[in-house]
Structures are given as C-alpha cells and as structure tokens.
Amino acid sequence: MTEPLTRSGLLAFIVDRVNVGLLVVDADFTIVVFNHFLEAHSGRRSEEVVGKNVFDAFPELPGPWLTRKIRNVLLLKNYAFTSWQQRPYLFRFAHHRTITSSVDYMRQDCTFIPVVDGEGAVSQVCVVVADATDTSIAHTELSRARKEAEAANHAKSEFLATMSHEIRTPLSGVIGMNRFLLETELTSEQRELAQATGNCAASLLLLLNDILDFSKIAAGMMELEAVDFDLRTAMEDAVDLVAAAAHQKGIEIALVMADDVPARMNGDSGRLRQIVLNLASNAVKFTAQGSVLIEVTRDEALPTEPRLRFSVRDTGMGIPADRRDRLFKSFSQVDASTTRTHGGTGLGLAICKRLAELMHGNVGIDSEVGVGSVFWLTLPLRLPTTSSDALPLPATDFSGLRALVIDSHPVSRRTLRARLETLGVTVDEADALDAGLPRLVEGNFGVCLVDRELAEQAAPELRLALERSKAKIVSLGMLGRRPMPAAGAVQATASLNKPIREAPLIACLAEAAKGGDAARRSQADRQSDAGWGTGMRILVAEDNPVNQRIAVRLVERFGFQVDVAVNGLEALAATAACQYAAVLMDGEMPAMDGLEATRQIRQRDQSLGLRVPIIAMTASGMSGDRERFLAAGMDEYVTKPISSERLGEILTRFVRRAEAAHQA
Amino acid sequence: MMADVFEPDQRDALQEVVNVGMGTAAAALGAVLESFVSLSVPRIEFVRLEQLGDLAALSGWKDDAGCATRQAFYDQLEGEVIVLFGSEGQAQLSHKLGYDGDLSSTGDQEPLLDFSNVLVGACMNGVGQQLHLDLSFSPPSVLCVNKPVATAIASVTLAVSYALLINVQFVLQDGSFKSQLLILLPEASIPVLKGAVERFVESL
C-alpha cells in the first residue's frame, strides 16, 4: 500500500529534486539548503555543507562579488539576477554531456530571491542556479553564422563592384561602335542587321542594369542621392524614353502635372526617373491599344507629411485580384506566357518596390480586368534645399491667347487642354479636321495645334484652308514615328513632339503670342550649335582603344580638335604642353590612373592659377564614385557608354559658358 | 488623457503615492550604495509610444553616448522600465557596486545590468508597497551600450501604442552620476493602477 507524501513532504521533495540548483544562505552566509542538483554536480553531500559558511565550504566562489550581491538583496528585499553572458557561472560545474559535447563547463543563469519570513523581514536568500549551456551553445553558433554571412556579403559586394565595371566596359564599346556603324553608308540589309545588333546590345545593357541594381539593393548597397532637381524635366525625360515604343504601337502617351506640385524637389532624380520609366514602359508593354497617362499629384492622405503621387494609368488588359500581390515580388509576371512574349527579367517591378521603400515611399496597383490598371508610386515630398539658379521660364501667362486643338486622340486632347488652360490660354477642341476647320475659320485663334497624322490624311481643300488661316499652325507629331513628308503636306510653322515637353510648348505659345516665326530661327540656332567647339582643343585620356575612338568621335562632332593620351603620365605631359579647353579622363589606365593624374595636374596648375575642366569617364557608376572624383579634383563625370547629349551638356557647361564669359 | 482616466483626487493621490514610493527607494539605494542619493519628483503623463525614440529627448536627456537597459515587472501590476545611463561618473558607481571595471565597458555588461536591477527593484517596490501591489521581476537586458540612446530606443518593436509614463531622475551624490528611469504602464494596466489608487484614497 503506497503512502502519498504529505504536503510538506511533497514540497521538500520538489525542492530537492528539481533540475535547478537551490542554495539557501542566511544573513551570515551559512548554508541552510543545498539541493540534489548541487550535490550531483559538485560531488559534495548536503550533510557535509549545510551549517557551514558558504565561502568556507566552496572557496572557489567569487567572495566579494557574491557577498555584495547577497547583501543587496537582503537590504533592498528585491530579486537580483545574473546571466551567463555577463558571468559564465557561479559554481564551476562540469557539463554533463561528457562524450558528445565540446563545452568544458556549465553556463549558468542565477536568480537571487529574498526569502520573506512570517513578519515580512528578509533574513535569508535563495540562490537559483539554472543550466544555460544549451542557450549559450546556440548563441555561439548564431554569432559564428552571422560573421560568416557578413563576410560573404562583403565578398559579394566586392564582386559586384568589379563585375559592374568589367561588364559595362566592353558593352559600352559595342553600343558606341554600333552607333557609328549606323551612321556610315550601309545597304538596307546591313542597316537592318546593325539596328538589330544595336537593339540587342541596348536590351542587354538594360537587363544587366536591372540585375546589378537588384543585387545592389539586396546587398544593402544601394545609396540614394539627395540633390535638388527639376521635377518636370525628370518626368518629361522618363516619358520621352517610353514615347517611341508607345507610338509605335499606336498608343497615346501623355504627362500631366497638377498645379500644386512643386517645380523642384530634393531627392534622387535618377532613381525616381527609373521607377516612373519602369512603370510606364510596363504599362506600354502590356497595353495593346488606347493610352498611357502619367500623372503627378499631391497626396494629402497624411496631413502631417506632404507626399507626391505618381500614377501611370493604362488601358491594358487589367490584372486579376489574385495576381496583383505577386506583381512586385521578384521574378513573377502575371502569366508565364507573358514572359515569353514580352521578355524581361521580371525584376523591374521588384526593383521599383525596393527603391520606393528605400525612399520611404510605396508602390501599388489598382486594376480592373478589361478596363486597365493604375500603377502608383507615393513618395514623401522633400523641398529643395537651395533656390534654383536656373533662368526663370519666360512669362507663362498667355491669357488673351486662344488656341484650337485638333486631335483624334482623347487623352492627348484632354491633357493638352488642361496644360494650356493652366497657362491661361482659352482652349477650344475638335476631334477631327472637318469639325475643327469651320471653328478655325470663325474663331479668332492665335494658334492651332493639329495632330500631324490628321493633317497629312486630310483632303487637299482642308489642308489649304488650314494653311490660309491666320492662326499659327503647330503640328503635333508622335516621337518615334518618322514623319513621311507627303506631297502637299501641311506646312506647319512649328512642330512639337508628343509627349509634349513644357519648355518647347511655352516657347511655341510665346512665338504665337508675339506673332513671330519660331521655326526658322531655331533651325539656324541648331545649325550653329553643331560646331561651337571649332578652334578649341580637348584632350582625351583613355587607354582602351575602342573607348578612345568613341570618345574622340563624339568630341569631334562639336567641332573640337582632339588629342589623345593613353595613360595618366601622358595626360600630365600633354596638359603641361598645351592649354586644353577640357580634359576627358578615364579612371583606370596603366602607369598612372586618372585620379592620380588629376591630382597632379591640380597641384601643378594651382601655382599658375590655371584650372582646366577635367571630366571623368567611368564605367562604374557606383555611389561613392562621384565623391572620389570630386575629391581628386575632377569637375564632373560621364558614365560609359557616353551619350552625345550628356557630353554636349557637360561640355556646354564647362567650356562654352566659360568661353562666353571669357569673351564678355 | 490623464483628465479622462484619473479624476483630480486620484491624480493627486497617484502623484503622492509615487513620490513617497520613490522616497523610500532613495533611502534604500543610499544604504546599498553607501552614498547620498536623490530621486527627482516623478513626472506622470500619458505618451504616444510612436514617440518612443523621442522619449529620451522628452525626458530632457542630452547624452549621446549613453547606455540603456530594460526590465519588465509583472504579477499584480504589469509594465516595463527603461533605464538610461549617462556616460559620466560610471566608474565611481561601478566601484560602489563592488566591481572593478567601468559600468559599461562593452566587454562586461554585468555592472550595468546589476545597477539597473537595483534601481528598478528599489523604485518599483517602493511604489508597489504604497499601493499594496505585489510585483515580480524579469531579468534585465541591455538595449544599448555607449551609443546614441534615442536611436537604440527607436529601433525597439513596440507592442502597444499608448502608455502611462512615470519619469524619474536618479542622481548620485554631487551630481557625478545621473540615470533616468522611464516607467511605462500599458493601457491594460491602467485600470489596475486606478483601482489601487482608489483603495489608497479610501484608506486615508
């Protein structure tokens, strides 16, 4: 017949056999309780040590520290703790896994409990000793794994930097050479082949950029700029890049910026452009017919934080609800078959999402199957830090000017109307030439903006009537569609390319308001632009023969005479012998690299009071590069493949304006 | 919000209870540290915890390279205490606790945690005793060591959005060492606190 324990018997059993150490000492450090866990690990029997001073029984215990700890508990009547991370153990016990474990001793977490007697006084302390060895092993493993991950990440980012440079260099050569090839005399078959080559190379560059961007973001190495920039220009640039593709499919594309959107903001214009471009080109890709409208508005959802909302609205096939959340995840496209027809890495939207998040913004989509989709981006609005030093746009109040818009595309018509009305113009519209002409004849319009296709397809009488009207005729053409000058085509006095950029629109309206003839004048201007570098010399320092030829050809286009250097030493010598209008300096060259050459040139010329503009040509384009170049004494940089426009813009800035100032 | 939850009598009583509780704590701490210790008059207010990162600034904390620990209490009243430590005077305090090294050398965080535990235990028990609420404590843990305190606190994931904050400053002797206690009680604890304060008022 078994006899159950009494309550006190039960509690005593539990105290003795629980798998934590229980040590109770009184105020003079005499051991009162020493349970089985402690017996088993210390090899001392409870009868041996109970009644003894704890420091006499266990001389290896940390005397002063433990005394202090226990005294504080008695004084404050509050728990105290110690963790294995701060103090590995109180009692040095062997770890019980004597065969498989590599740990030599037990790690312990201890708790010191004030024992409150019947009268509420504390004269004893109970020390609980718990085995924390497994936690400590897991912790060590985790630390090691983390260090390994960090090292791997570091290696990855170094790989990224090297690859970025290595891959872009030959590819920029291919693209540049192909461009020049296309400008030579070619048979039509050769031209087709060369164009196809160029397209492939351009696609490859885009894919590579996507992959590199994605890796950069994943490695946490994407850094965003914070500079003041013109928002409208950035948006117009992005839309321009998509326009050709849109117009080839017969899709209208337009940009509308709300009135309360600021002209300038602070941020990373390149990345913003990248996101908007990605969303817009996506929209164009997946829209078979209709329109793509890009709108920029203020987002007032959060009154404390002004935000901008960029939305890309298309009339495409729409995206079913269950596929929407997958869109922004990497590698997913709505339908596997679309990858085959439309191509792409599937990374674009994922990159957009990450970039948006890095900017403290968000991306998303609203869609209706069969109607279309709106891809949107919201960003906190950061106002520019400095006031703009750009020349103000000419007067933008055209009240008193009446305009007639004749365009069969509703989105183009609506957006152009909105923009003209913002500028104070009174607008009338028509969707066809035969509807519009009567109005043109009756009304007193200062300017008539006609879609080029409509004008070209019109009957000869209509064309004549159009030309004879007193209004200034502006033909609106689609960028990317080569206008076929048909016999008897309308002689417009000016033309604007859709999507219509603000500055040319205003210039057109200004001429119309004045009654002047803008077209011929700008043509002459453009011609004189071509050779403005005549009479000046530029030095190109580049060791790679292909890139060297490309750079030389690009510079020659502006009329400059070009000298070459194949390394930093030659560049140093050349700049000493001749005063160049500017130097294009490659970063990596044998014998002496571009940065070092720049430093030395600056040092040498400082005493002479000279400063030749030095522009870096780089394949890398990683953040941090700009700072390095500027620190070495360079004035600006272009990334390869070098675009003629960018080079022109930079040379204008540093050479032409300097010349003009010098002559003034 | 204080006005919504606590009536004027209760508000005053709560302030009184906390004052007395801190007074007891100061005496006990003085005995432990064998030094003169002062605890400021506690400031009691409701705060939105999205501002937790601002909490340091809200309490007038200006030390950039400080330390912070946290410790939870539970049983009859639940909440957490965040303790901020200034960088000055840590060596003296460490010594008083029976340690050789600095309070916060990154290698050894024991003095930091020990002091934190002592401080929190004394203050919370002081208040608990006045309100006849039993409190148990979890072990303390480190939030940051010799880093900008506001940033470290801001990165903590929060479980609630509002809390009652009792803000107390601890000063050792001639002001050589300062520490700030931020006692946070979540919304769920307010009714308990209110009940205890009501009983306290009735017993007067």
mmCIF file of N, CA and C in Angstrom, chain A residues 64-65 68-69 72 75-83 85-87, chain B residues 28 32 71 96-97 99 109-110 113-114 117-118 121 125 137-138 140:
data_model
loop_
_atom_site.group_PDB
_atom_site.id
_atom_site.type_symbol
_atom_site.label_atom_id
_atom_site.label_comp_id
_atom_site.label_asym_id
_atom_site.label_seq_id
_atom_site.Cartn_x
_atom_site.Cartn_y
_atom_site.Cartn_z
ATOM 1 N N PRO A 64 34.000 38.527 -2.789
ATOM 2 C CA PRO A 64 33.496 39.911 -2.639
ATOM 3 C C PRO A 64 32.231 40.159 -3.454
ATOM 4 N N TRP A 65 32.219 39.645 -4.677
ATOM 5 C CA TRP A 65 31.076 39.880 -5.543
ATOM 6 C C TRP A 65 29.806 39.243 -4.970
ATOM 7 N N ARG A 68 28.496 40.984 -1.830
ATOM 8 C CA ARG A 68 27.815 42.229 -2.198
ATOM 9 C C ARG A 68 26.416 41.946 -2.738
ATOM 10 N N LYS A 69 26.349 40.974 -3.616
ATOM 11 C CA LYS A 69 25.094 40.616 -4.276
ATOM 12 C C LYS A 69 24.045 40.208 -3.252
ATOM 13 N N ASN A 72 22.916 43.083 -0.960
ATOM 14 C CA ASN A 72 21.965 43.985 -1.601
ATOM 15 C C ASN A 72 20.550 43.431 -1.580
ATOM 16 N N LEU A 75 19.172 43.840 1.848
ATOM 17 C CA LEU A 75 18.883 45.242 2.119
ATOM 18 C C LEU A 75 17.641 45.721 1.363
ATOM 19 N N LEU A 76 17.625 45.458 0.060
ATOM 20 C CA LEU A 76 16.565 46.003 -0.787
ATOM 21 C C LEU A 76 15.333 45.126 -0.828
ATOM 22 N N LYS A 77 15.478 43.897 -0.368
ATOM 23 C CA LYS A 77 14.394 42.914 -0.388
ATOM 24 C C LYS A 77 13.847 42.748 -1.807
ATOM 25 N N ASN A 78 14.739 42.718 -2.747
ATOM 26 C CA ASN A 78 14.331 42.586 -4.138
ATOM 27 C C ASN A 78 15.167 41.517 -4.836
ATOM 28 N N TYR A 79 14.587 40.903 -5.860
ATOM 29 C CA TYR A 79 15.297 39.902 -6.647
ATOM 30 C C TYR A 79 16.551 40.515 -7.273
ATOM 31 N N ALA A 80 17.534 39.679 -7.493
ATOM 32 C CA ALA A 80 18.680 40.075 -8.303
ATOM 33 C C ALA A 80 18.944 38.956 -9.301
ATOM 34 N N PHE A 81 19.639 39.305 -10.359
ATOM 35 C CA PHE A 81 19.841 38.326 -11.433
ATOM 36 C C PHE A 81 21.278 38.339 -11.902
ATOM 37 N N THR A 82 21.716 37.228 -12.453
ATOM 38 C CA THR A 82 22.955 37.250 -13.212
ATOM 39 C C THR A 82 22.794 36.289 -14.386
ATOM 40 N N SER A 83 23.331 36.708 -15.536
ATOM 41 C CA SER A 83 23.145 35.917 -16.753
ATOM 42 C C SER A 83 24.478 35.319 -17.208
ATOM 43 N N GLN A 85 25.789 35.384 -19.883
ATOM 44 C CA GLN A 85 26.513 36.250 -20.811
ATOM 45 C C GLN A 85 27.417 37.223 -20.083
ATOM 46 N N GLN A 86 26.999 37.611 -18.871
ATOM 47 C CA GLN A 86 27.840 38.534 -18.115
ATOM 48 C C GLN A 86 28.825 37.784 -17.229
ATOM 49 N N ARG A 87 28.311 36.749 -16.596
ATOM 50 C CA ARG A 87 29.165 35.958 -15.709
ATOM 51 C C ARG A 87 28.896 34.500 -16.058
ATOM 52 N N ALA B 28 16.640 53.432 0.423
ATOM 53 C CA ALA B 28 17.198 52.082 0.290
ATOM 54 C C ALA B 28 18.445 52.100 -0.583
ATOM 55 N N VAL B 32 22.406 50.970 0.114
ATOM 56 C CA VAL B 32 23.142 49.996 -0.705
ATOM 57 C C VAL B 32 24.429 50.594 -1.254
ATOM 58 N N GLN B 71 13.711 46.412 -18.193
ATOM 59 C CA GLN B 71 13.340 45.320 -17.304
ATOM 60 C C GLN B 71 11.834 45.327 -17.126
ATOM 61 N N LYS B 96 31.179 51.401 -6.419
ATOM 62 C CA LYS B 96 30.288 51.292 -5.272
ATOM 63 C C LYS B 96 29.499 49.991 -5.274
ATOM 64 N N LEU B 97 29.308 49.438 -6.457
ATOM 65 C CA LEU B 97 28.573 48.177 -6.528
ATOM 66 C C LEU B 97 29.492 46.988 -6.302
ATOM 67 N N TYR B 99 32.338 46.418 -8.217
ATOM 68 C CA TYR B 99 33.011 45.953 -9.435
ATOM 69 C C TYR B 99 34.277 46.752 -9.636
ATOM 70 N N GLN B 109 29.047 43.639 -19.231
ATOM 71 C CA GLN B 109 27.830 44.415 -19.004
ATOM 72 C C GLN B 109 27.231 44.149 -17.637
ATOM 73 N N GLU B 110 27.903 43.340 -16.835
ATOM 74 C CA GLU B 110 27.302 42.941 -15.567
ATOM 75 C C GLU B 110 27.037 44.108 -14.628
ATOM 76 N N LEU B 113 23.887 45.943 -15.767
ATOM 77 C CA LEU B 113 22.639 45.221 -15.511
ATOM 78 C C LEU B 113 22.351 45.146 -14.021
ATOM 79 N N ASP B 114 23.398 44.971 -13.252
ATOM 80 C CA ASP B 114 23.239 44.888 -11.810
ATOM 81 C C ASP B 114 22.653 46.181 -11.255
ATOM 82 N N ASN B 117 19.077 46.653 -12.266
ATOM 83 C CA ASN B 117 18.195 45.809 -11.467
ATOM 84 C C ASN B 117 17.948 46.409 -10.080
ATOM 85 N N VAL B 118 19.023 46.899 -9.489
ATOM 86 C CA VAL B 118 18.927 47.501 -8.154
ATOM 87 C C VAL B 118 18.009 48.718 -8.182
ATOM 88 N N GLY B 121 14.299 47.713 -9.110
ATOM 89 C CA GLY B 121 13.694 46.990 -7.995
ATOM 90 C C GLY B 121 13.321 47.932 -6.871
ATOM 91 N N ASN B 125 9.420 48.567 -6.166
ATOM 92 C CA ASN B 125 8.959 48.044 -4.880
ATOM 93 C C ASN B 125 8.462 49.170 -3.992
ATOM 94 N N PHE B 137 9.764 40.370 -10.934
ATOM 95 C CA PHE B 137 10.587 40.995 -11.964
ATOM 96 C C PHE B 137 11.241 39.979 -12.876
ATOM 97 N N SER B 138 11.312 40.307 -14.168
ATOM 98 C CA SER B 138 12.120 39.513 -15.100
ATOM 99 C C SER B 138 13.550 40.026 -15.030
ATOM 100 N N PRO B 140 16.894 41.826 -16.179
ATOM 101 C CA PRO B 140 17.066 42.996 -17.040
ATOM 102 C C PRO B 140 17.836 42.616 -18.305
#
